[in-house]
Amino acid sequence: MAQVTCCIIESSIEPCEVLKMIPHGSHGAENVFLGYVRDINLGKRVTAVAYDAFAPLAVKVFISICEEARLKWGEDLRIFVGHRTGHLQVGEISIGIAVSSRHRDESYLASRYVLEEIKTRAPIWKKEYYENGETDWVRGHALCGHADRGATACRGHVHPHGNG
Amino acid sequence: MIRVQVKLFGAFRKFAESGGGGVQLVTLELLKPTSIHDLREHLAVKLESLGTGFNDRSLVAESAFANEDTVLEDQVLINSDTVLAILPPVCGG
């Protein structure tokens, strides 16, 4: 089984499938993060969301982030990332991340790193459907390929939303 | 003439010139090699000309061009026919 497995998923993410992705006998810890569609964002009642992705690049970004995590916390880490696309109802899983390591610290730290980096670097977009019938593409983090000031300046676009 | 097909995602999708099967596109025709920086202006002008309701230049300004391998920096020069994607600010997770 590969050390890093990353994918864009058009059908539902099942927790038991995420758990099965990375078992390894020499690892004493597995940390699983599941992000769910929440029913409220910035004071608006959310009824559903739709995720769009530039899949070929998104998977490459996932892999790069996972490799960075392995450099930081150990090259024996095993990591799975699966991100949904398409229409999701409130309560559905939007992202599953599983990290296994020899000891627990590395799995916690790497899992958090992978999630936070995906939020700011992966070409994925979320459209929210609100209770009042309106919809909106959530304007998150600029990818900054054009910015003279670099990534730090562009991350000023951060909005306080998302899973977890 | 250099022909650049630009795939649209997220908030850009509804402004497409053509598309189907989950892919929405606009096509830019360039008279000379053009930097990514200048391509952004070409895209904004094209989107405004389509009559599909585009009027948000700030969205273009905050967006990045990419191919299937990487996000392209401003100074990258487009000098032959290609397919790119325009990536508005991202919101995964």
PDB file of C-alpha atoms in Angstrom:
ATOM      1  CA  MET A   1       0.000   0.000   0.000  1.00  0.00           C
ATOM      2  CA  ALA A   2       1.308   3.459  -0.895  1.00  0.00           C
ATOM      3  CA  GLN A   3       2.589   5.756   1.825  1.00  0.00           C
ATOM      4  CA  VAL A   4       0.420   8.583   0.473  1.00  0.00           C
ATOM      5  CA  THR A   5      -2.982   8.156  -1.153  1.00  0.00           C
ATOM      6  CA  CYS A   6      -4.916  11.207  -2.353  1.00  0.00           C
ATOM      7  CA  CYS A   7      -8.110  11.506  -4.362  1.00  0.00           C
ATOM      8  CA  ILE A   8     -11.080  13.606  -5.367  1.00  0.00           C
ATOM      9  CA  ILE A   9     -14.289  11.689  -4.663  1.00  0.00           C
ATOM     10  CA  GLU A  10     -17.599  12.238  -6.452  1.00  0.00           C
ATOM     11  CA  SER A  11     -19.606   9.840  -4.275  1.00  0.00           C
ATOM     12  CA  SER A  12     -20.037   9.886  -0.503  1.00  0.00           C
ATOM     13  CA  ILE A  13     -17.078   9.409   1.849  1.00  0.00           C
ATOM     14  CA  GLU A  14     -17.648   6.543   4.268  1.00  0.00           C
ATOM     15  CA  PRO A  15     -15.770   6.747   7.610  1.00  0.00           C
ATOM     16  CA  CYS A  16     -15.053   3.019   7.645  1.00  0.00           C
ATOM     17  CA  GLU A  17     -13.418   3.297   4.223  1.00  0.00           C
ATOM     18  CA  VAL A  18     -11.161   6.103   5.475  1.00  0.00           C
ATOM     19  CA  LEU A  19     -10.143   3.952   8.457  1.00  0.00           C
ATOM     20  CA  LYS A  20      -9.146   1.102   6.167  1.00  0.00           C
ATOM     21  CA  MET A  21      -6.816   3.197   4.008  1.00  0.00           C
ATOM     22  CA  ILE A  22      -3.607   3.258   6.012  1.00  0.00           C
ATOM     23  CA  PRO A  23      -3.215   0.411   8.530  1.00  0.00           C
ATOM     24  CA  HIS A  24       0.356  -0.626   9.205  1.00  0.00           C
ATOM     25  CA  GLY A  25       1.659  -3.013  11.829  1.00  0.00           C
ATOM     26  CA  SER A  26       4.557  -0.851  12.940  1.00  0.00           C
ATOM     27  CA  HIS A  27       2.335   2.156  13.612  1.00  0.00           C
ATOM     28  CA  GLY A  28       0.791   2.637  17.044  1.00  0.00           C
ATOM     29  CA  ALA A  29      -1.399   5.630  16.175  1.00  0.00           C
ATOM     30  CA  GLU A  30      -3.939   6.511  13.528  1.00  0.00           C
ATOM     31  CA  ASN A  31      -5.578   9.920  13.499  1.00  0.00           C
ATOM     32  CA  VAL A  32      -8.728  10.332  11.406  1.00  0.00           C
ATOM     33  CA  PHE A  33     -10.242  13.720  10.643  1.00  0.00           C
ATOM     34  CA  LEU A  34     -13.661  13.973   9.029  1.00  0.00           C
ATOM     35  CA  GLY A  35     -14.987  17.361   7.932  1.00  0.00           C
ATOM     36  CA  TYR A  36     -18.774  17.711   7.729  1.00  0.00           C
ATOM     37  CA  VAL A  37     -21.058  20.204   6.015  1.00  0.00           C
ATOM     38  CA  ARG A  38     -22.269  22.538   8.747  1.00  0.00           C
ATOM     39  CA  ASP A  39     -25.748  24.099   8.886  1.00  0.00           C
ATOM     40  CA  ILE A  40     -24.632  27.662   9.541  1.00  0.00           C
ATOM     41  CA  ASN A  41     -21.895  29.963   8.200  1.00  0.00           C
ATOM     42  CA  LEU A  42     -21.358  33.596   9.134  1.00  0.00           C
ATOM     43  CA  GLY A  43     -24.847  33.752  10.618  1.00  0.00           C
ATOM     44  CA  LYS A  44     -26.611  32.325   7.539  1.00  0.00           C
ATOM     45  CA  ARG A  45     -28.515  29.048   7.657  1.00  0.00           C
ATOM     46  CA  VAL A  46     -26.918  26.654   5.168  1.00  0.00           C
ATOM     47  CA  THR A  47     -29.023  23.863   3.666  1.00  0.00           C
ATOM     48  CA  ALA A  48     -26.444  22.325   1.314  1.00  0.00           C
ATOM     49  CA  VAL A  49     -23.156  22.997  -0.441  1.00  0.00           C
ATOM     50  CA  ALA A  50     -21.559  22.119  -3.767  1.00  0.00           C
ATOM     51  CA  TYR A  51     -17.819  21.555  -4.129  1.00  0.00           C
ATOM     52  CA  ASP A  52     -16.032  22.206  -7.411  1.00  0.00           C
ATOM     53  CA  ALA A  53     -12.409  21.174  -8.013  1.00  0.00           C
ATOM     54  CA  PHE A  54      -9.679  21.342 -10.642  1.00  0.00           C
ATOM     55  CA  ALA A  55      -9.026  17.681  -9.937  1.00  0.00           C
ATOM     56  CA  PRO A  56      -5.668  17.037 -11.662  1.00  0.00           C
ATOM     57  CA  LEU A  57      -3.972  19.912  -9.861  1.00  0.00           C
ATOM     58  CA  ALA A  58      -5.870  19.369  -6.595  1.00  0.00           C
ATOM     59  CA  VAL A  59      -4.537  15.825  -6.270  1.00  0.00           C
ATOM     60  CA  LYS A  60      -1.000  17.013  -6.991  1.00  0.00           C
ATOM     61  CA  VAL A  61      -1.337  19.700  -4.316  1.00  0.00           C
ATOM     62  CA  PHE A  62      -2.636  17.097  -1.833  1.00  0.00           C
ATOM     63  CA  ILE A  63       0.374  14.897  -2.554  1.00  0.00           C
ATOM     64  CA  SER A  64       2.819  17.799  -2.162  1.00  0.00           C
ATOM     65  CA  ILE A  65       1.284  18.715   1.190  1.00  0.00           C
ATOM     66  CA  CYS A  66       1.432  15.111   2.389  1.00  0.00           C
ATOM     67  CA  GLU A  67       5.076  14.860   1.363  1.00  0.00           C
ATOM     68  CA  GLU A  68       5.800  18.047   3.301  1.00  0.00           C
ATOM     69  CA  ALA A  69       4.152  16.481   6.344  1.00  0.00           C
ATOM     70  CA  ARG A  70       6.295  13.369   5.968  1.00  0.00           C
ATOM     71  CA  LEU A  71       9.427  15.510   5.815  1.00  0.00           C
ATOM     72  CA  LYS A  72       8.352  17.325   8.977  1.00  0.00           C
ATOM     73  CA  TRP A  73       7.103  14.411  11.075  1.00  0.00           C
ATOM     74  CA  GLY A  74       8.671  11.308   9.621  1.00  0.00           C
ATOM     75  CA  GLU A  75       8.962   9.638   6.253  1.00  0.00           C
ATOM     76  CA  ASP A  76       7.280   6.526   7.589  1.00  0.00           C
ATOM     77  CA  LEU A  77       3.972   8.401   8.029  1.00  0.00           C
ATOM     78  CA  ARG A  78       1.098   6.960   6.016  1.00  0.00           C
ATOM     79  CA  ILE A  79      -1.454   9.499   4.861  1.00  0.00           C
ATOM     80  CA  PHE A  80      -4.819   9.332   3.108  1.00  0.00           C
ATOM     81  CA  VAL A  81      -6.689  12.398   1.819  1.00  0.00           C
ATOM     82  CA  GLY A  82     -10.076  12.238   0.102  1.00  0.00           C
ATOM     83  CA  HIS A  83     -12.085  15.353  -0.776  1.00  0.00           C
ATOM     84  CA  ARG A  84     -15.652  15.387  -2.072  1.00  0.00           C
ATOM     85  CA  THR A  85     -16.970  17.195  -5.094  1.00  0.00           C
ATOM     86  CA  GLY A  86     -20.566  17.658  -6.177  1.00  0.00           C
ATOM     87  CA  HIS A  87     -23.683  18.424  -4.178  1.00  0.00           C
ATOM     88  CA  LEU A  88     -23.628  17.664  -0.438  1.00  0.00           C
ATOM     89  CA  GLN A  89     -26.367  17.977   2.146  1.00  0.00           C
ATOM     90  CA  VAL A  90     -25.761  19.280   5.667  1.00  0.00           C
ATOM     91  CA  GLY A  91     -24.193  16.492   7.713  1.00  0.00           C
ATOM     92  CA  GLU A  92     -22.379  14.847   4.795  1.00  0.00           C
ATOM     93  CA  ILE A  93     -18.608  14.376   4.931  1.00  0.00           C
ATOM     94  CA  SER A  94     -16.677  16.810   2.750  1.00  0.00           C
ATOM     95  CA  ILE A  95     -13.141  15.658   3.538  1.00  0.00           C
ATOM     96  CA  GLY A  96     -11.484  12.662   5.142  1.00  0.00           C
ATOM     97  CA  ILE A  97      -7.866  12.689   6.293  1.00  0.00           C
ATOM     98  CA  ALA A  98      -6.168   9.727   7.944  1.00  0.00           C
ATOM     99  CA  VAL A  99      -2.606   9.739   9.220  1.00  0.00           C
ATOM    100  CA  SER A 100      -0.821   6.853  10.876  1.00  0.00           C
ATOM    101  CA  SER A 101       2.523   7.016  12.655  1.00  0.00           C
ATOM    102  CA  ARG A 102       4.620   5.095  15.146  1.00  0.00           C
ATOM    103  CA  HIS A 103       3.547   7.425  17.982  1.00  0.00           C
ATOM    104  CA  ARG A 104       0.512   9.654  18.487  1.00  0.00           C
ATOM    105  CA  ASP A 105       2.097  13.130  18.394  1.00  0.00           C
ATOM    106  CA  GLU A 106       3.157  12.858  14.780  1.00  0.00           C
ATOM    107  CA  SER A 107      -0.263  11.747  13.595  1.00  0.00           C
ATOM    108  CA  TYR A 108      -2.055  14.629  15.346  1.00  0.00           C
ATOM    109  CA  LEU A 109       0.380  17.255  14.093  1.00  0.00           C
ATOM    110  CA  ALA A 110       0.542  15.973  10.536  1.00  0.00           C
ATOM    111  CA  SER A 111      -3.243  15.667  10.268  1.00  0.00           C
ATOM    112  CA  ARG A 112      -3.738  19.285  11.323  1.00  0.00           C
ATOM    113  CA  TYR A 113      -1.014  20.469   8.949  1.00  0.00           C
ATOM    114  CA  VAL A 114      -2.513  18.635   5.981  1.00  0.00           C
ATOM    115  CA  LEU A 115      -5.986  20.043   6.619  1.00  0.00           C
ATOM    116  CA  GLU A 116      -4.877  23.646   7.089  1.00  0.00           C
ATOM    117  CA  GLU A 117      -2.686  23.583   3.988  1.00  0.00           C
ATOM    118  CA  ILE A 118      -5.460  22.070   1.866  1.00  0.00           C
ATOM    119  CA  LYS A 119      -7.774  24.887   2.878  1.00  0.00           C
ATOM    120  CA  THR A 120      -5.367  27.525   1.571  1.00  0.00           C
ATOM    121  CA  ARG A 121      -3.644  25.779  -1.355  1.00  0.00           C
ATOM    122  CA  ALA A 122      -5.881  23.217  -3.040  1.00  0.00           C
ATOM    123  CA  PRO A 123      -7.931  24.346  -6.077  1.00  0.00           C
ATOM    124  CA  ILE A 124     -11.321  23.542  -4.581  1.00  0.00           C
ATOM    125  CA  TRP A 125     -14.336  25.832  -4.288  1.00  0.00           C
ATOM    126  CA  LYS A 126     -17.516  25.750  -2.213  1.00  0.00           C
ATOM    127  CA  LYS A 127     -20.923  27.075  -3.151  1.00  0.00           C
ATOM    128  CA  GLU A 128     -23.348  27.452  -0.261  1.00  0.00           C
ATOM    129  CA  TYR A 129     -27.114  27.128  -0.549  1.00  0.00           C
ATOM    130  CA  TYR A 130     -28.997  29.135   2.064  1.00  0.00           C
ATOM    131  CA  GLU A 131     -32.357  28.680   3.734  1.00  0.00           C
ATOM    132  CA  ASN A 132     -33.645  31.897   2.101  1.00  0.00           C
ATOM    133  CA  GLY A 133     -33.032  30.504  -1.402  1.00  0.00           C
ATOM    134  CA  GLU A 134     -29.862  32.473  -2.085  1.00  0.00           C
ATOM    135  CA  THR A 135     -26.551  30.901  -3.096  1.00  0.00           C
ATOM    136  CA  ASP A 136     -22.968  32.129  -2.879  1.00  0.00           C
ATOM    137  CA  TRP A 137     -19.511  30.921  -3.858  1.00  0.00           C
ATOM    138  CA  VAL A 138     -17.468  31.332  -0.696  1.00  0.00           C
ATOM    139  CA  ARG A 139     -14.482  33.571  -1.433  1.00  0.00           C
ATOM    140  CA  GLY A 140     -11.616  32.056   0.488  1.00  0.00           C
ATOM    141  CA  HIS A 141      -7.871  32.177  -0.080  1.00  0.00           C
ATOM    142  CA  ALA A 142      -6.250  33.690  -3.170  1.00  0.00           C
ATOM    143  CA  LEU A 143      -3.639  31.376  -4.640  1.00  0.00           C
ATOM    144  CA  CYS A 144      -1.339  34.323  -5.228  1.00  0.00           C
ATOM    145  CA  GLY A 145       0.344  33.193  -8.424  1.00  0.00           C
ATOM    146  CA  HIS A 146       0.001  36.823  -9.540  1.00  0.00           C
ATOM    147  CA  ALA A 147       0.704  38.630  -6.250  1.00  0.00           C
ATOM    148  CA  ASP A 148       3.881  40.666  -5.940  1.00  0.00           C
ATOM    149  CA  ARG A 149       3.509  40.631  -2.165  1.00  0.00           C
ATOM    150  CA  GLY A 150       3.489  36.845  -1.951  1.00  0.00           C
ATOM    151  CA  ALA A 151       1.262  34.434  -0.136  1.00  0.00           C
ATOM    152  CA  THR A 152       1.209  36.225   3.188  1.00  0.00           C
ATOM    153  CA  ALA A 153      -0.513  39.277   1.791  1.00  0.00           C
ATOM    154  CA  CYS A 154      -3.079  37.263  -0.101  1.00  0.00           C
ATOM    155  CA  ARG A 155      -3.986  35.252   2.940  1.00  0.00           C
ATOM    156  CA  GLY A 156      -5.568  38.434   4.230  1.00  0.00           C
ATOM    157  CA  HIS A 157      -8.608  37.204   2.294  1.00  0.00           C
ATOM    158  CA  VAL A 158      -9.235  34.491   4.860  1.00  0.00           C
ATOM    159  CA  HIS A 159     -12.813  34.115   5.984  1.00  0.00           C
ATOM    160  CA  PRO A 160     -13.642  32.441   9.293  1.00  0.00           C
ATOM    161  CA  HIS A 161     -15.580  29.482   7.999  1.00  0.00           C
ATOM    162  CA  GLY A 162     -15.176  25.848   7.141  1.00  0.00           C
ATOM    163  CA  ASN A 163     -15.097  22.574   8.935  1.00  0.00           C
ATOM    164  CA  GLY A 164     -13.713  21.768  12.298  1.00  0.00           C
TER     165      GLY A 164
ATOM    166  CA  MET B   1      -2.369  33.936 -33.452  1.00  0.00           C
ATOM    167  CA  ILE B   2      -1.996  32.166 -30.110  1.00  0.00           C
ATOM    168  CA  ARG B   3      -5.105  30.387 -28.902  1.00  0.00           C
ATOM    169  CA  VAL B   4      -5.532  29.940 -25.145  1.00  0.00           C
ATOM    170  CA  GLN B   5      -8.467  27.933 -23.857  1.00  0.00           C
ATOM    171  CA  VAL B   6      -9.262  28.817 -20.261  1.00  0.00           C
ATOM    172  CA  LYS B   7     -11.204  26.380 -18.103  1.00  0.00           C
ATOM    173  CA  LEU B   8     -13.534  28.036 -15.626  1.00  0.00           C
ATOM    174  CA  PHE B   9     -14.166  26.886 -12.070  1.00  0.00           C
ATOM    175  CA  GLY B  10     -16.229  27.953  -9.099  1.00  0.00           C
ATOM    176  CA  ALA B  11     -17.704  31.433  -9.415  1.00  0.00           C
ATOM    177  CA  PHE B  12     -16.450  31.731 -13.008  1.00  0.00           C
ATOM    178  CA  ARG B  13     -18.350  28.755 -14.396  1.00  0.00           C
ATOM    179  CA  LYS B  14     -21.591  30.603 -15.101  1.00  0.00           C
ATOM    180  CA  PHE B  15     -19.810  33.097 -17.358  1.00  0.00           C
ATOM    181  CA  ALA B  16     -18.638  30.472 -19.865  1.00  0.00           C
ATOM    182  CA  GLU B  17     -18.524  30.983 -23.599  1.00  0.00           C
ATOM    183  CA  SER B  18     -18.832  27.283 -24.328  1.00  0.00           C
ATOM    184  CA  GLY B  19     -18.741  23.962 -22.592  1.00  0.00           C
ATOM    185  CA  GLY B  20     -20.377  20.731 -21.694  1.00  0.00           C
ATOM    186  CA  GLY B  21     -19.700  17.571 -19.746  1.00  0.00           C
ATOM    187  CA  GLY B  22     -18.684  19.529 -16.690  1.00  0.00           C
ATOM    188  CA  VAL B  23     -16.122  21.697 -18.505  1.00  0.00           C
ATOM    189  CA  GLN B  24     -16.782  25.389 -19.086  1.00  0.00           C
ATOM    190  CA  LEU B  25     -14.422  27.400 -21.271  1.00  0.00           C
ATOM    191  CA  VAL B  26     -13.559  30.735 -22.754  1.00  0.00           C
ATOM    192  CA  THR B  27     -11.059  31.072 -25.586  1.00  0.00           C
ATOM    193  CA  LEU B  28      -8.580  33.923 -25.789  1.00  0.00           C
ATOM    194  CA  GLU B  29      -6.845  34.810 -29.051  1.00  0.00           C
ATOM    195  CA  LEU B  30      -3.527  36.573 -28.562  1.00  0.00           C
ATOM    196  CA  LEU B  31      -1.657  38.468 -31.267  1.00  0.00           C
ATOM    197  CA  LYS B  32       1.729  38.041 -29.574  1.00  0.00           C
ATOM    198  CA  PRO B  33       3.361  36.161 -26.669  1.00  0.00           C
ATOM    199  CA  THR B  34       1.678  37.346 -23.494  1.00  0.00           C
ATOM    200  CA  SER B  35       2.582  37.132 -19.828  1.00  0.00           C
ATOM    201  CA  ILE B  36       0.260  35.662 -17.231  1.00  0.00           C
ATOM    202  CA  HIS B  37       0.021  39.160 -15.772  1.00  0.00           C
ATOM    203  CA  ASP B  38      -1.337  40.536 -19.037  1.00  0.00           C
ATOM    204  CA  LEU B  39      -3.436  37.453 -19.732  1.00  0.00           C
ATOM    205  CA  ARG B  40      -5.546  38.378 -16.725  1.00  0.00           C
ATOM    206  CA  GLU B  41      -6.605  41.613 -18.466  1.00  0.00           C
ATOM    207  CA  HIS B  42      -7.385  39.702 -21.675  1.00  0.00           C
ATOM    208  CA  LEU B  43      -9.600  37.356 -19.691  1.00  0.00           C
ATOM    209  CA  ALA B  44     -11.471  40.165 -17.959  1.00  0.00           C
ATOM    210  CA  VAL B  45     -12.134  41.921 -21.283  1.00  0.00           C
ATOM    211  CA  LYS B  46     -13.287  38.660 -22.872  1.00  0.00           C
ATOM    212  CA  LEU B  47     -15.638  37.802 -20.011  1.00  0.00           C
ATOM    213  CA  GLU B  48     -17.163  41.277 -20.109  1.00  0.00           C
ATOM    214  CA  SER B  49     -17.726  40.959 -23.871  1.00  0.00           C
ATOM    215  CA  LEU B  50     -19.689  37.717 -23.669  1.00  0.00           C
ATOM    216  CA  GLY B  51     -22.904  39.159 -22.275  1.00  0.00           C
ATOM    217  CA  THR B  52     -23.053  36.422 -19.650  1.00  0.00           C
ATOM    218  CA  GLY B  53     -23.284  38.920 -16.783  1.00  0.00           C
ATOM    219  CA  PHE B  54     -19.658  39.146 -15.736  1.00  0.00           C
ATOM    220  CA  ASN B  55     -18.849  42.429 -14.003  1.00  0.00           C
ATOM    221  CA  ASP B  56     -16.443  41.492 -11.190  1.00  0.00           C
ATOM    222  CA  ARG B  57     -12.903  42.461 -12.132  1.00  0.00           C
ATOM    223  CA  SER B  58     -11.789  42.039  -8.533  1.00  0.00           C
ATOM    224  CA  LEU B  59     -12.503  38.330  -8.868  1.00  0.00           C
ATOM    225  CA  VAL B  60     -10.121  38.135 -11.836  1.00  0.00           C
ATOM    226  CA  ALA B  61      -7.518  40.159  -9.936  1.00  0.00           C
ATOM    227  CA  GLU B  62      -7.638  37.700  -7.028  1.00  0.00           C
ATOM    228  CA  SER B  63      -7.480  34.635  -9.267  1.00  0.00           C
ATOM    229  CA  ALA B  64      -4.530  32.594 -10.462  1.00  0.00           C
ATOM    230  CA  PHE B  65      -3.823  30.887 -13.778  1.00  0.00           C
ATOM    231  CA  ALA B  66      -2.660  27.287 -13.649  1.00  0.00           C
ATOM    232  CA  ASN B  67      -2.047  24.251 -15.778  1.00  0.00           C
ATOM    233  CA  GLU B  68      -2.614  20.695 -14.559  1.00  0.00           C
ATOM    234  CA  ASP B  69       0.760  20.708 -12.796  1.00  0.00           C
ATOM    235  CA  THR B  70       1.183  24.070 -11.130  1.00  0.00           C
ATOM    236  CA  VAL B  71      -0.017  27.609 -10.504  1.00  0.00           C
ATOM    237  CA  LEU B  72       1.699  29.970 -12.958  1.00  0.00           C
ATOM    238  CA  GLU B  73       3.561  33.034 -11.788  1.00  0.00           C
ATOM    239  CA  ASP B  74       2.886  36.442 -13.328  1.00  0.00           C
ATOM    240  CA  GLN B  75       6.076  36.520 -15.363  1.00  0.00           C
ATOM    241  CA  VAL B  76       5.435  33.239 -17.189  1.00  0.00           C
ATOM    242  CA  LEU B  77       5.090  33.870 -20.913  1.00  0.00           C
ATOM    243  CA  ILE B  78       2.418  32.179 -23.009  1.00  0.00           C
ATOM    244  CA  ASN B  79       3.847  31.840 -26.516  1.00  0.00           C
ATOM    245  CA  SER B  80       1.946  28.887 -28.008  1.00  0.00           C
ATOM    246  CA  ASP B  81      -1.528  27.392 -28.032  1.00  0.00           C
ATOM    247  CA  THR B  82      -2.392  25.940 -24.662  1.00  0.00           C
ATOM    248  CA  VAL B  83      -5.111  25.072 -22.168  1.00  0.00           C
ATOM    249  CA  LEU B  84      -5.076  26.785 -18.772  1.00  0.00           C
ATOM    250  CA  ALA B  85      -7.422  27.098 -15.811  1.00  0.00           C
ATOM    251  CA  ILE B  86      -8.429  30.238 -13.960  1.00  0.00           C
ATOM    252  CA  LEU B  87      -8.597  29.581 -10.218  1.00  0.00           C
ATOM    253  CA  PRO B  88     -10.613  31.950  -8.044  1.00  0.00           C
ATOM    254  CA  PRO B  89      -9.804  32.120  -4.309  1.00  0.00           C
ATOM    255  CA  VAL B  90     -10.046  28.589  -2.945  1.00  0.00           C
ATOM    256  CA  CYS B  91     -12.204  27.200  -0.184  1.00  0.00           C
ATOM    257  CA  GLY B  92     -11.629  23.502   0.316  1.00  0.00           C
ATOM    258  CA  GLY B  93     -11.750  21.420   3.452  1.00  0.00           C
TER     259      GLY B  93
END
